[in-house]
PDB file of C-alpha atoms in Angstrom:
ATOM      1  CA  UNK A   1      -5.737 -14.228  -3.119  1.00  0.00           C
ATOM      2  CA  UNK A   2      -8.015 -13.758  -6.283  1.00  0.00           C
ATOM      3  CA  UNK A   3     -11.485 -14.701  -6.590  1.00  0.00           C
ATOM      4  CA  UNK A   4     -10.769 -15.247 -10.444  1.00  0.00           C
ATOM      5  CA  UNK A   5      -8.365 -17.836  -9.181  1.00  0.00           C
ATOM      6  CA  UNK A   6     -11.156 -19.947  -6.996  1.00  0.00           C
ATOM      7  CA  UNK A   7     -10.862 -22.468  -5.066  1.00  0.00           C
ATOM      8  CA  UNK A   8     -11.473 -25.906  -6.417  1.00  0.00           C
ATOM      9  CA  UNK A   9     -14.316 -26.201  -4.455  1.00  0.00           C
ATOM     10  CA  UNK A  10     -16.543 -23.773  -5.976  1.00  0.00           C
ATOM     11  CA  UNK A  11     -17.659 -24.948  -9.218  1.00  0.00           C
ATOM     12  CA  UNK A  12     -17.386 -22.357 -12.220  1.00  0.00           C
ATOM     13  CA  UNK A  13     -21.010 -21.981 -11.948  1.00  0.00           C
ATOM     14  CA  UNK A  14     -20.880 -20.910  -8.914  1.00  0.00           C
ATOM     15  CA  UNK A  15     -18.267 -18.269  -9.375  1.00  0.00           C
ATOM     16  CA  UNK A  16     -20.539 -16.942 -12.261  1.00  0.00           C
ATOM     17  CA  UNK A  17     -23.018 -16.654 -10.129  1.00  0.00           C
ATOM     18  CA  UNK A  18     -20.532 -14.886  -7.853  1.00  0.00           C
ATOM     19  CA  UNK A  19     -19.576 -12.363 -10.132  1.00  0.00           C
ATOM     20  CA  UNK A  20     -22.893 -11.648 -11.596  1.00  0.00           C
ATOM     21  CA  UNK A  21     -23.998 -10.836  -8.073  1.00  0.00           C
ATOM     22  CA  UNK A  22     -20.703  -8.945  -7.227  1.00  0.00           C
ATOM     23  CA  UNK A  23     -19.170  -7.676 -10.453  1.00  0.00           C
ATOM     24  CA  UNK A  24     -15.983  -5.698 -10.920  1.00  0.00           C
ATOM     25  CA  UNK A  25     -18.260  -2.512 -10.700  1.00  0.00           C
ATOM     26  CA  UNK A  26     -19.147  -1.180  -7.182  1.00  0.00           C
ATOM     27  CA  UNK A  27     -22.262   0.893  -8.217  1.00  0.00           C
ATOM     28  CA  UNK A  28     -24.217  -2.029  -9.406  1.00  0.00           C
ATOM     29  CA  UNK A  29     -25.148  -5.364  -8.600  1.00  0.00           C
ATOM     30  CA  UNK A  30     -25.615  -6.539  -5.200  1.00  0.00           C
ATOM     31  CA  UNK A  31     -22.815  -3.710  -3.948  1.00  0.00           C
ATOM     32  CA  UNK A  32     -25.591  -0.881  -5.246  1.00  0.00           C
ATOM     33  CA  UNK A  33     -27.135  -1.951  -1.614  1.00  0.00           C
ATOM     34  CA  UNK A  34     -23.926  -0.762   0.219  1.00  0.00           C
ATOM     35  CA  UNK A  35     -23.582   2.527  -1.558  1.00  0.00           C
ATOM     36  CA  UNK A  36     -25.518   4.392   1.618  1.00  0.00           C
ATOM     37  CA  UNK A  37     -23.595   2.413   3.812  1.00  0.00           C
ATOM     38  CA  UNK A  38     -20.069   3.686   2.745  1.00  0.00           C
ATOM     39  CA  UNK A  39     -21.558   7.426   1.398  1.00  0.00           C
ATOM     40  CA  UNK A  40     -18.331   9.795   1.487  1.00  0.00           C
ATOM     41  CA  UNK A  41     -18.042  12.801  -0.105  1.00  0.00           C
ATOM     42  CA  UNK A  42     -14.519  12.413  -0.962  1.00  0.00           C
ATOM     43  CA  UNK A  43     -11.597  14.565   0.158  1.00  0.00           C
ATOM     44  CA  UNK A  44     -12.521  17.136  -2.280  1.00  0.00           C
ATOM     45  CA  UNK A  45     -16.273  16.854  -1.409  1.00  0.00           C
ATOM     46  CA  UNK A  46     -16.745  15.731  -5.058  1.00  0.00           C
ATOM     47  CA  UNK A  47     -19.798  12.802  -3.784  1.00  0.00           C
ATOM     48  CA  UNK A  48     -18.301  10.460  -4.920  1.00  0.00           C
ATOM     49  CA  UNK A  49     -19.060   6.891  -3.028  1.00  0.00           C
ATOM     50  CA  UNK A  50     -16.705   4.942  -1.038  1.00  0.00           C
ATOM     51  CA  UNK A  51     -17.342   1.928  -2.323  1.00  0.00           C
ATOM     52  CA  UNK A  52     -14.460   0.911  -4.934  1.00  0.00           C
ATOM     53  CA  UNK A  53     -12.459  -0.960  -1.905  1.00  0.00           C
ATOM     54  CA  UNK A  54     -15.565  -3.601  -1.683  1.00  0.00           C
ATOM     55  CA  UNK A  55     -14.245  -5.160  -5.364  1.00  0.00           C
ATOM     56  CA  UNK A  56     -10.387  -5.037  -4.592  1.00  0.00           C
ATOM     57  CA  UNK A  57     -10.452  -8.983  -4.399  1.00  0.00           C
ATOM     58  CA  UNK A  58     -12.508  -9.099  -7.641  1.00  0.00           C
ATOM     59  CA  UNK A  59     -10.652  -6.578  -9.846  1.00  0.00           C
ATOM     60  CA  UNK A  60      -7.236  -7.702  -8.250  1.00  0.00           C
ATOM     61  CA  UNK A  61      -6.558  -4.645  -6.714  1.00  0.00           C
ATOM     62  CA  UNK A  62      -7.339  -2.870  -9.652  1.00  0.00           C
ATOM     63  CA  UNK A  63      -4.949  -4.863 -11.844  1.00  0.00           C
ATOM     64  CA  UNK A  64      -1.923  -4.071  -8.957  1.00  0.00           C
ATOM     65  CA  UNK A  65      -1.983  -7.712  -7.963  1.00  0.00           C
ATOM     66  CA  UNK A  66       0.271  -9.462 -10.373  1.00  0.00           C
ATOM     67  CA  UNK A  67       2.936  -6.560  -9.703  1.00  0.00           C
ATOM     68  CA  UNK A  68       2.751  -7.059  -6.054  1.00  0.00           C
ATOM     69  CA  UNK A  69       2.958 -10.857  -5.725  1.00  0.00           C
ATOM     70  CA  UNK A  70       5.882 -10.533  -8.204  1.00  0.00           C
ATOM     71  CA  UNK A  71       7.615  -8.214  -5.917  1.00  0.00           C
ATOM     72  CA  UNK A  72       6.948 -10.155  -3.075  1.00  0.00           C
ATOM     73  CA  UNK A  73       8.172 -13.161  -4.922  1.00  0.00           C
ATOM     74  CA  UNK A  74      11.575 -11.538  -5.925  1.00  0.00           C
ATOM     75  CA  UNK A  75      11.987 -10.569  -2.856  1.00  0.00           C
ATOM     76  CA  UNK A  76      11.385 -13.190  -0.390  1.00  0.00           C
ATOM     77  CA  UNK A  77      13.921 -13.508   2.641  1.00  0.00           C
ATOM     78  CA  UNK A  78      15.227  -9.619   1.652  1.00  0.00           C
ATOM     79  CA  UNK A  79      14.261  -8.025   4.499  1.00  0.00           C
ATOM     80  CA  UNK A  80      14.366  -8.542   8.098  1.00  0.00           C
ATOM     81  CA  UNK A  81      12.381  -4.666   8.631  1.00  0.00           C
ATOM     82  CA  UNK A  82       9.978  -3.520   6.700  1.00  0.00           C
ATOM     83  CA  UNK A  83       8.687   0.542   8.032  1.00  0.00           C
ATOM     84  CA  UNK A  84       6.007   1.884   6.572  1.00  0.00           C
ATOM     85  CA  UNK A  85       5.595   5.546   6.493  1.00  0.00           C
ATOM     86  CA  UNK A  86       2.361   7.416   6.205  1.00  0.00           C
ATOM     87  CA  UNK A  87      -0.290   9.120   7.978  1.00  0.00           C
ATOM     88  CA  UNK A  88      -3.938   8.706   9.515  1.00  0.00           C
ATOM     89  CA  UNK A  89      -5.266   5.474   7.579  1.00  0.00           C
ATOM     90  CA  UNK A  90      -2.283   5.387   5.008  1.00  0.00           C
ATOM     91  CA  UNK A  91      -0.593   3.398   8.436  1.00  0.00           C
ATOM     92  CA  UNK A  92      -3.591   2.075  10.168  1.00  0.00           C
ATOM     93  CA  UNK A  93      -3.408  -1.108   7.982  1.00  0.00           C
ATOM     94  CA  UNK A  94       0.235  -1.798   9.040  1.00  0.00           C
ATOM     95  CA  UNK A  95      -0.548  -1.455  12.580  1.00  0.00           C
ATOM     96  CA  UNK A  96      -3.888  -3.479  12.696  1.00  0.00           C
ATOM     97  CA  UNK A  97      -1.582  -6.125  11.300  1.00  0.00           C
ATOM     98  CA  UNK A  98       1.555  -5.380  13.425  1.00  0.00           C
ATOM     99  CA  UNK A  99      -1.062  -5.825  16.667  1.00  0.00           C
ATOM    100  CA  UNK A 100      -2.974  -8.616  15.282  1.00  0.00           C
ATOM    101  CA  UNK A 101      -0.028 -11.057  14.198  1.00  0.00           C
ATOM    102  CA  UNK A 102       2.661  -9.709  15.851  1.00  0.00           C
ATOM    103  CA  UNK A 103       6.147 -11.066  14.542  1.00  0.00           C
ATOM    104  CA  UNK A 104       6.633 -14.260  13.835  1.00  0.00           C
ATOM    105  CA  UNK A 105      10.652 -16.555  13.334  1.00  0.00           C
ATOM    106  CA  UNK A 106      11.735 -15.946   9.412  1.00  0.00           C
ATOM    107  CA  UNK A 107       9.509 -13.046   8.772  1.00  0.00           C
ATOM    108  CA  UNK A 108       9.946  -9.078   8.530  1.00  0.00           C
ATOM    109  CA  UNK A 109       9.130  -6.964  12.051  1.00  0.00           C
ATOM    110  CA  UNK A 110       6.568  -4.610  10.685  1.00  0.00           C
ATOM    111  CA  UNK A 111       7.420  -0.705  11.849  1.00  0.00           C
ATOM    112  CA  UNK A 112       5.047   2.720  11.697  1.00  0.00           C
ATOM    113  CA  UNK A 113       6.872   5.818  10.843  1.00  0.00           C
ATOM    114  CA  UNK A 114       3.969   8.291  11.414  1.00  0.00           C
ATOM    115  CA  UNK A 115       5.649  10.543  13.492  1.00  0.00           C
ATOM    116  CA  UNK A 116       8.022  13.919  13.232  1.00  0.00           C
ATOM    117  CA  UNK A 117       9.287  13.198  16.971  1.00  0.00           C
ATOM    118  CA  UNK A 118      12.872  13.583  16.769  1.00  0.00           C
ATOM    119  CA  UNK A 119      12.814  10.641  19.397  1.00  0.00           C
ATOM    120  CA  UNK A 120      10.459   8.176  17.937  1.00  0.00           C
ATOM    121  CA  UNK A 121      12.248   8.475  14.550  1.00  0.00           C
ATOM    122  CA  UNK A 122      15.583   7.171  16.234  1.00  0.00           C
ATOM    123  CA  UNK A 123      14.354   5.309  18.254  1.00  0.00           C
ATOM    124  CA  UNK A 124      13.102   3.184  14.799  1.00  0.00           C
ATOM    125  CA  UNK A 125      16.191   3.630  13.242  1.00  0.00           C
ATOM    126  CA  UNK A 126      18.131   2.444  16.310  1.00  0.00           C
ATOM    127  CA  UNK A 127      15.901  -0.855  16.031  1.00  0.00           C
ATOM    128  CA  UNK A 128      16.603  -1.853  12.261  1.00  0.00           C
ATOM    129  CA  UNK A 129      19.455  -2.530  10.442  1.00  0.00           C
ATOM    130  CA  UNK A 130      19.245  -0.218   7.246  1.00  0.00           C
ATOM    131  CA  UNK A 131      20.727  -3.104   4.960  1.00  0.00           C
ATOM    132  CA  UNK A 132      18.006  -5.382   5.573  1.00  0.00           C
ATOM    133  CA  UNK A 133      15.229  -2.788   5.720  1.00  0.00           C
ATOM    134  CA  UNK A 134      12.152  -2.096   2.995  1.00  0.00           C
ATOM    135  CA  UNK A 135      10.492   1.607   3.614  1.00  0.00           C
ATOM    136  CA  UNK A 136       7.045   1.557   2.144  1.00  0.00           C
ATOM    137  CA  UNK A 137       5.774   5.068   1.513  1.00  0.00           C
ATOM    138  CA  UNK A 138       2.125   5.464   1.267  1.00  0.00           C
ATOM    139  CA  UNK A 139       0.459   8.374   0.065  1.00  0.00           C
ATOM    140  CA  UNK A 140      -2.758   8.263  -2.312  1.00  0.00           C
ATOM    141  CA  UNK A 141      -1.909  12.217  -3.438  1.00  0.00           C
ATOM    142  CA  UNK A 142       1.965  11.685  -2.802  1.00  0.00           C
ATOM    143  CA  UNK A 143       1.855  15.338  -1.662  1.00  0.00           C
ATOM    144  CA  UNK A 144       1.410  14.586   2.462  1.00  0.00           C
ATOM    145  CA  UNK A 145       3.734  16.796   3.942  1.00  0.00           C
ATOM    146  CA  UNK A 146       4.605  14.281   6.835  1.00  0.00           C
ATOM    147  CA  UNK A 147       5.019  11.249   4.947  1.00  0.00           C
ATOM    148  CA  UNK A 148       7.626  12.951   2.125  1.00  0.00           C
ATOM    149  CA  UNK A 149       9.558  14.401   4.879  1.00  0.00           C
ATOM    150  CA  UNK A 150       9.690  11.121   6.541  1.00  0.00           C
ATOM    151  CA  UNK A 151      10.509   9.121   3.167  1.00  0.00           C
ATOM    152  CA  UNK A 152      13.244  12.193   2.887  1.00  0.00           C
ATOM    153  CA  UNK A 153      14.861  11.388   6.442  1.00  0.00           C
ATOM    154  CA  UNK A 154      14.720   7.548   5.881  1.00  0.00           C
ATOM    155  CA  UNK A 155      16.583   8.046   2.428  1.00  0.00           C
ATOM    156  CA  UNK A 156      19.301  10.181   3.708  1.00  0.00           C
ATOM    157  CA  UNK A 157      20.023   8.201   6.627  1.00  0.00           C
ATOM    158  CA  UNK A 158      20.444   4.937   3.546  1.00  0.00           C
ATOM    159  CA  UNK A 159      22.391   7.416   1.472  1.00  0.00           C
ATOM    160  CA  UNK A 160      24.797   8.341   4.742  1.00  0.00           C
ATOM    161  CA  UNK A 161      24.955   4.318   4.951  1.00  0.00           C
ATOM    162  CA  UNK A 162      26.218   4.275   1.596  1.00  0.00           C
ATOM    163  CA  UNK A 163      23.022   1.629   0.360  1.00  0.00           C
ATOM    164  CA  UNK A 164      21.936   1.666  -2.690  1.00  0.00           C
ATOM    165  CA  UNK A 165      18.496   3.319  -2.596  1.00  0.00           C
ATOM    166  CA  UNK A 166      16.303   1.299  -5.338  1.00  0.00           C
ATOM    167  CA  UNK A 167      16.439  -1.640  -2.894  1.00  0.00           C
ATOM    168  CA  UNK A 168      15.028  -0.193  -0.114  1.00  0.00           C
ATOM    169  CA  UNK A 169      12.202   2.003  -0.969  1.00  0.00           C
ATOM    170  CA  UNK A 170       8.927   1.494  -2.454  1.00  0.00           C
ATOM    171  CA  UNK A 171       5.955   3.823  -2.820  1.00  0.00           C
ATOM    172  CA  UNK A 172       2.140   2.742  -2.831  1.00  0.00           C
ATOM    173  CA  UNK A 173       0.948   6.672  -4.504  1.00  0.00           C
ATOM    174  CA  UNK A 174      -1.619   8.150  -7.714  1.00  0.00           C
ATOM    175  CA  UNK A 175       0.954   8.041 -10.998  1.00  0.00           C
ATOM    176  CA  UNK A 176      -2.126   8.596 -12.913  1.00  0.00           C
ATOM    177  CA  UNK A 177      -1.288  12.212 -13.168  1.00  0.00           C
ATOM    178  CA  UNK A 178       2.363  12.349 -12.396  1.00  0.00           C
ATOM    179  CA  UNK A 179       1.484  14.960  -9.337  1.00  0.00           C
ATOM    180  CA  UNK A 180       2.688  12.661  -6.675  1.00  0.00           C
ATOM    181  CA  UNK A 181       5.941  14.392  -5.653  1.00  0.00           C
ATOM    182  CA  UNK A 182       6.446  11.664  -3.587  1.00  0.00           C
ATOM    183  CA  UNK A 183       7.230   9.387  -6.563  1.00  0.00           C
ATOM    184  CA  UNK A 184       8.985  11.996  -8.574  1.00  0.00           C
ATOM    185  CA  UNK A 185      11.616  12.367  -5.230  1.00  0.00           C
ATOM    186  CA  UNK A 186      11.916   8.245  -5.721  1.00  0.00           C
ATOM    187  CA  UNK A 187      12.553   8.604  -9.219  1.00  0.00           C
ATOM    188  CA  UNK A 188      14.928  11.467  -9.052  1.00  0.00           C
ATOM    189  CA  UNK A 189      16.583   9.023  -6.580  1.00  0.00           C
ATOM    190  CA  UNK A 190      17.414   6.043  -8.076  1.00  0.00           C
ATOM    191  CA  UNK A 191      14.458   4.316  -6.945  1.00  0.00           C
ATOM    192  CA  UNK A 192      13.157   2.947 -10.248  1.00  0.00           C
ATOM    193  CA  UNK A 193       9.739   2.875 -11.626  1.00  0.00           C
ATOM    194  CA  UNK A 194       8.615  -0.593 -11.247  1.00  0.00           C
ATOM    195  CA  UNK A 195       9.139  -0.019  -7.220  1.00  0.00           C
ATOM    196  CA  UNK A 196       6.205   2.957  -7.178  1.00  0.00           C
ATOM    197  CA  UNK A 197       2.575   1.080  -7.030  1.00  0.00           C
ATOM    198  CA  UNK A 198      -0.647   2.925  -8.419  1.00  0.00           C
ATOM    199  CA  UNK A 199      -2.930   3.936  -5.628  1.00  0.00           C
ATOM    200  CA  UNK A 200      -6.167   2.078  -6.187  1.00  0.00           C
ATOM    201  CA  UNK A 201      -8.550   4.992  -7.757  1.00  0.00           C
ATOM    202  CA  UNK A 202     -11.381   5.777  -5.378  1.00  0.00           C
ATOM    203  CA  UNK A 203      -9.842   4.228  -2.199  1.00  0.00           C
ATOM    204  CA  UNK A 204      -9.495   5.886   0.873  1.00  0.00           C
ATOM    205  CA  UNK A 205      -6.121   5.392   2.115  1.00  0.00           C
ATOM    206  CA  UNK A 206      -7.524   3.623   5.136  1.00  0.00           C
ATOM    207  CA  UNK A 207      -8.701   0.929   2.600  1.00  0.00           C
TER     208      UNK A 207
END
Protein backbone atom coordinates (compact mmCIF):
# COMPACT_ATOMS: atom_id res chain seq x y z
CA UNK A 1 0.00 0.00 0.00
CA UNK A 2 0.96 3.64 -1.13
CA UNK A 3 -0.38 6.72 0.20
CA UNK A 4 0.25 8.28 -3.38
CA UNK A 5 -2.19 5.64 -4.47
CA UNK A 6 -5.21 6.81 -1.91
CA UNK A 7 -8.08 5.56 -1.32
CA UNK A 8 -11.08 6.91 -3.11
CA UNK A 9 -12.31 8.19 -0.14
CA UNK A 10 -9.93 10.82 0.60
CA UNK A 11 -10.34 13.58 -1.71
CA UNK A 12 -7.03 14.95 -3.43
CA UNK A 13 -7.28 17.80 -1.16
CA UNK A 14 -7.06 15.98 1.49
CA UNK A 15 -4.04 14.00 0.54
CA UNK A 16 -2.34 17.45 -0.11
CA UNK A 17 -3.01 18.32 2.98
CA UNK A 18 -1.57 14.95 3.99
CA UNK A 19 1.59 15.35 2.46
CA UNK A 20 2.17 18.90 3.30
CA UNK A 21 1.83 17.84 6.91
CA UNK A 22 3.89 14.58 6.40
CA UNK A 23 6.20 15.07 3.43
CA UNK A 24 8.68 12.62 1.96
CA UNK A 25 11.31 14.31 4.33
CA UNK A 26 11.50 13.06 7.98
CA UNK A 27 13.28 16.17 9.47
CA UNK A 28 10.53 18.53 8.69
CA UNK A 29 7.00 18.95 8.79
CA UNK A 30 4.90 17.48 11.36
CA UNK A 31 7.67 14.38 11.72
CA UNK A 32 10.30 17.34 13.05
CA UNK A 33 8.07 16.63 16.41
CA UNK A 34 9.19 12.92 16.50
CA UNK A 35 12.85 13.53 15.92
CA UNK A 36 13.47 13.33 20.03
CA UNK A 37 11.29 10.56 20.12
CA UNK A 38 13.32 8.19 17.79
CA UNK A 39 17.01 10.08 18.67
CA UNK A 40 19.73 7.28 17.74
CA UNK A 41 23.06 7.85 17.26
CA UNK A 42 23.45 5.40 14.58
CA UNK A 43 25.63 2.30 14.56
CA UNK A 44 28.60 4.35 13.92
CA UNK A 45 27.53 6.99 16.53
CA UNK A 46 27.37 9.44 13.56
CA UNK A 47 23.79 11.35 15.30
CA UNK A 48 22.09 10.80 12.89
CA UNK A 49 18.07 10.47 13.69
CA UNK A 50 16.03 7.46 13.39
CA UNK A 51 13.42 8.78 11.80
CA UNK A 52 13.58 7.86 7.89
CA UNK A 53 11.29 4.57 8.63
CA UNK A 54 8.25 7.09 9.65
CA UNK A 55 7.96 8.08 5.57
CA UNK A 56 8.44 4.44 4.15
CA UNK A 57 4.63 4.49 3.13
CA UNK A 58 5.08 8.00 1.64
CA UNK A 59 8.35 7.62 -0.31
CA UNK A 60 7.37 3.92 -1.23
CA UNK A 61 9.96 2.42 0.55
CA UNK A 62 12.33 4.66 -0.80
CA UNK A 63 11.38 3.94 -4.41
CA UNK A 64 11.81 -0.20 -3.52
CA UNK A 65 8.07 -0.60 -3.82
CA UNK A 66 7.39 -1.09 -7.46
CA UNK A 67 10.37 -3.76 -7.47
CA UNK A 68 8.88 -5.62 -4.65
CA UNK A 69 5.21 -5.87 -5.67
CA UNK A 70 6.62 -6.94 -9.08
CA UNK A 71 8.47 -9.71 -7.50
CA UNK A 72 5.76 -10.68 -5.50
CA UNK A 73 3.58 -10.59 -8.53
CA UNK A 74 5.91 -12.91 -10.65
CA UNK A 75 6.06 -14.98 -8.15
CA UNK A 76 2.82 -15.78 -6.70
CA UNK A 77 2.08 -19.56 -5.76
CA UNK A 78 6.24 -20.20 -6.05
CA UNK A 79 6.84 -21.02 -2.80
CA UNK A 80 5.40 -23.09 -0.18
CA UNK A 81 8.64 -21.84 2.49
CA UNK A 82 9.89 -18.80 2.61
CA UNK A 83 13.21 -18.57 5.59
CA UNK A 84 14.48 -15.57 6.29
CA UNK A 85 17.92 -15.28 7.57
CA UNK A 86 19.29 -12.48 9.65
CA UNK A 87 20.04 -11.30 12.99
CA UNK A 88 18.68 -9.11 16.02
CA UNK A 89 15.93 -6.85 14.22
CA UNK A 90 16.99 -7.90 10.57
CA UNK A 91 14.42 -11.15 11.75
CA UNK A 92 12.25 -9.59 14.32
CA UNK A 93 9.84 -8.44 11.52
CA UNK A 94 9.44 -12.04 10.19
CA UNK A 95 8.70 -13.36 13.50
CA UNK A 96 6.24 -10.60 14.76
CA UNK A 97 4.45 -11.67 11.61
CA UNK A 98 5.05 -15.48 11.84
CA UNK A 99 3.36 -15.09 15.65
CA UNK A 100 0.80 -12.66 14.73
CA UNK A 101 -0.79 -14.44 11.55
CA UNK A 102 0.45 -17.63 11.82
CA UNK A 103 0.03 -19.77 8.51
CA UNK A 104 -2.75 -19.69 6.71
CA UNK A 105 -4.19 -22.70 3.46
CA UNK A 106 -2.39 -21.44 -0.01
CA UNK A 107 0.20 -19.31 1.56
CA UNK A 108 4.11 -19.64 2.36
CA UNK A 109 5.05 -20.97 6.21
CA UNK A 110 7.27 -18.15 7.23
CA UNK A 111 10.80 -19.60 8.89
CA UNK A 112 13.75 -17.64 11.09
CA UNK A 113 17.20 -18.76 10.40
CA UNK A 114 18.96 -16.73 13.16
CA UNK A 115 20.79 -19.34 14.59
CA UNK A 116 24.43 -21.26 14.15
CA UNK A 117 22.93 -24.36 16.19
CA UNK A 118 23.89 -27.24 14.24
CA UNK A 119 20.37 -28.58 15.43
CA UNK A 120 18.07 -25.74 14.79
CA UNK A 121 19.53 -25.36 11.25
CA UNK A 122 18.34 -29.03 10.39
CA UNK A 123 15.84 -29.08 12.07
CA UNK A 124 14.56 -26.07 9.37
CA UNK A 125 15.86 -27.78 6.63
CA UNK A 126 14.20 -31.07 7.64
CA UNK A 127 10.80 -28.97 7.60
CA UNK A 128 10.97 -27.44 3.95
CA UNK A 129 11.25 -28.78 0.78
CA UNK A 130 14.28 -26.89 -0.91
CA UNK A 131 12.37 -26.78 -4.39
CA UNK A 132 9.63 -24.80 -3.15
CA UNK A 133 11.64 -22.64 -0.75
CA UNK A 134 12.57 -18.59 -1.03
CA UNK A 135 15.68 -17.65 1.48
CA UNK A 136 15.51 -13.96 2.15
CA UNK A 137 18.83 -12.65 3.41
CA UNK A 138 18.73 -9.49 5.29
CA UNK A 139 21.57 -7.51 6.13
CA UNK A 140 21.62 -3.52 5.95
CA UNK A 141 25.82 -3.70 5.82
CA UNK A 142 25.72 -7.26 4.09
CA UNK A 143 28.87 -7.90 6.16
CA UNK A 144 26.98 -9.80 9.42
CA UNK A 145 29.03 -12.61 10.02
CA UNK A 146 25.99 -14.87 11.06
CA UNK A 147 23.67 -14.09 8.42
CA UNK A 148 26.44 -14.74 5.32
CA UNK A 149 27.37 -17.91 6.90
CA UNK A 150 23.82 -18.86 7.13
CA UNK A 151 22.95 -17.61 3.42
CA UNK A 152 26.36 -19.81 2.68
CA UNK A 153 24.88 -23.11 4.37
CA UNK A 154 21.35 -22.58 2.82
CA UNK A 155 23.04 -22.22 -0.74
CA UNK A 156 25.13 -25.25 -0.53
CA UNK A 157 22.57 -27.42 0.77
CA UNK A 158 20.36 -25.97 -2.88
CA UNK A 159 23.56 -26.50 -4.79
CA UNK A 160 23.92 -30.34 -3.22
CA UNK A 161 20.06 -30.49 -4.38
CA UNK A 162 21.12 -29.67 -7.71
CA UNK A 163 18.45 -26.26 -7.78
CA UNK A 164 19.15 -23.66 -9.59
CA UNK A 165 20.18 -20.90 -7.17
CA UNK A 166 18.67 -17.50 -8.77
CA UNK A 167 15.23 -18.89 -7.82
CA UNK A 168 15.65 -19.30 -4.44
CA UNK A 169 17.55 -16.53 -2.92
CA UNK A 170 16.97 -12.98 -2.49
CA UNK A 171 18.84 -10.36 -0.48
CA UNK A 172 17.25 -7.16 1.22
CA UNK A 173 21.26 -5.34 1.75
CA UNK A 174 23.14 -1.46 1.05
CA UNK A 175 24.31 -1.78 -2.94
CA UNK A 176 24.89 1.83 -2.63
CA UNK A 177 28.53 1.18 -2.17
CA UNK A 178 28.99 -2.29 -3.47
CA UNK A 179 30.52 -3.32 0.21
CA UNK A 180 27.80 -5.74 0.95
CA UNK A 181 29.66 -9.06 0.55
CA UNK A 182 26.58 -10.55 1.06
CA UNK A 183 25.34 -9.49 -2.40
CA UNK A 184 28.62 -9.90 -4.12
CA UNK A 185 28.47 -13.96 -2.78
CA UNK A 186 24.72 -13.82 -4.59
CA UNK A 187 26.10 -12.42 -7.58
CA UNK A 188 29.14 -14.56 -7.84
CA UNK A 189 26.39 -17.25 -7.53
CA UNK A 190 24.09 -17.03 -10.06
CA UNK A 191 21.70 -15.15 -8.12
CA UNK A 192 21.09 -12.20 -10.45
CA UNK A 193 20.88 -8.60 -9.72
CA UNK A 194 17.31 -7.78 -9.89
CA UNK A 195 16.85 -10.47 -6.82
CA UNK A 196 19.23 -8.13 -4.31
CA UNK A 197 16.86 -5.14 -2.82
CA UNK A 198 18.51 -1.74 -1.63
CA UNK A 199 18.38 -1.42 2.10
CA UNK A 200 16.27 1.63 2.82
CA UNK A 201 19.11 4.41 3.76
CA UNK A 202 18.79 5.42 7.39
CA UNK A 203 16.70 2.42 8.59
CA UNK A 204 17.50 0.38 11.33
CA UNK A 205 17.20 -3.10 10.35
CA UNK A 206 14.49 -3.57 12.94
CA UNK A 207 12.43 -1.11 10.74
Amino acid sequence: YSLHNYPPHISPAEMAEFKTKYPPDPHSGEWKRAEELWADKGEEGEGIKDTRWLTLPIDEAQGQLKKILNFAHQNKGKYNHIVVIGMGGSSRPADVIRGVLGTKDGFAKIHVMENLDEEEIKEILRSIDLKKTLFISISRSGNTSETMALTQIAYEEIKKAGIDPKEHFIAITSTSKRESKLMQFLLQNNVPQENIFEHPEQVGGRY
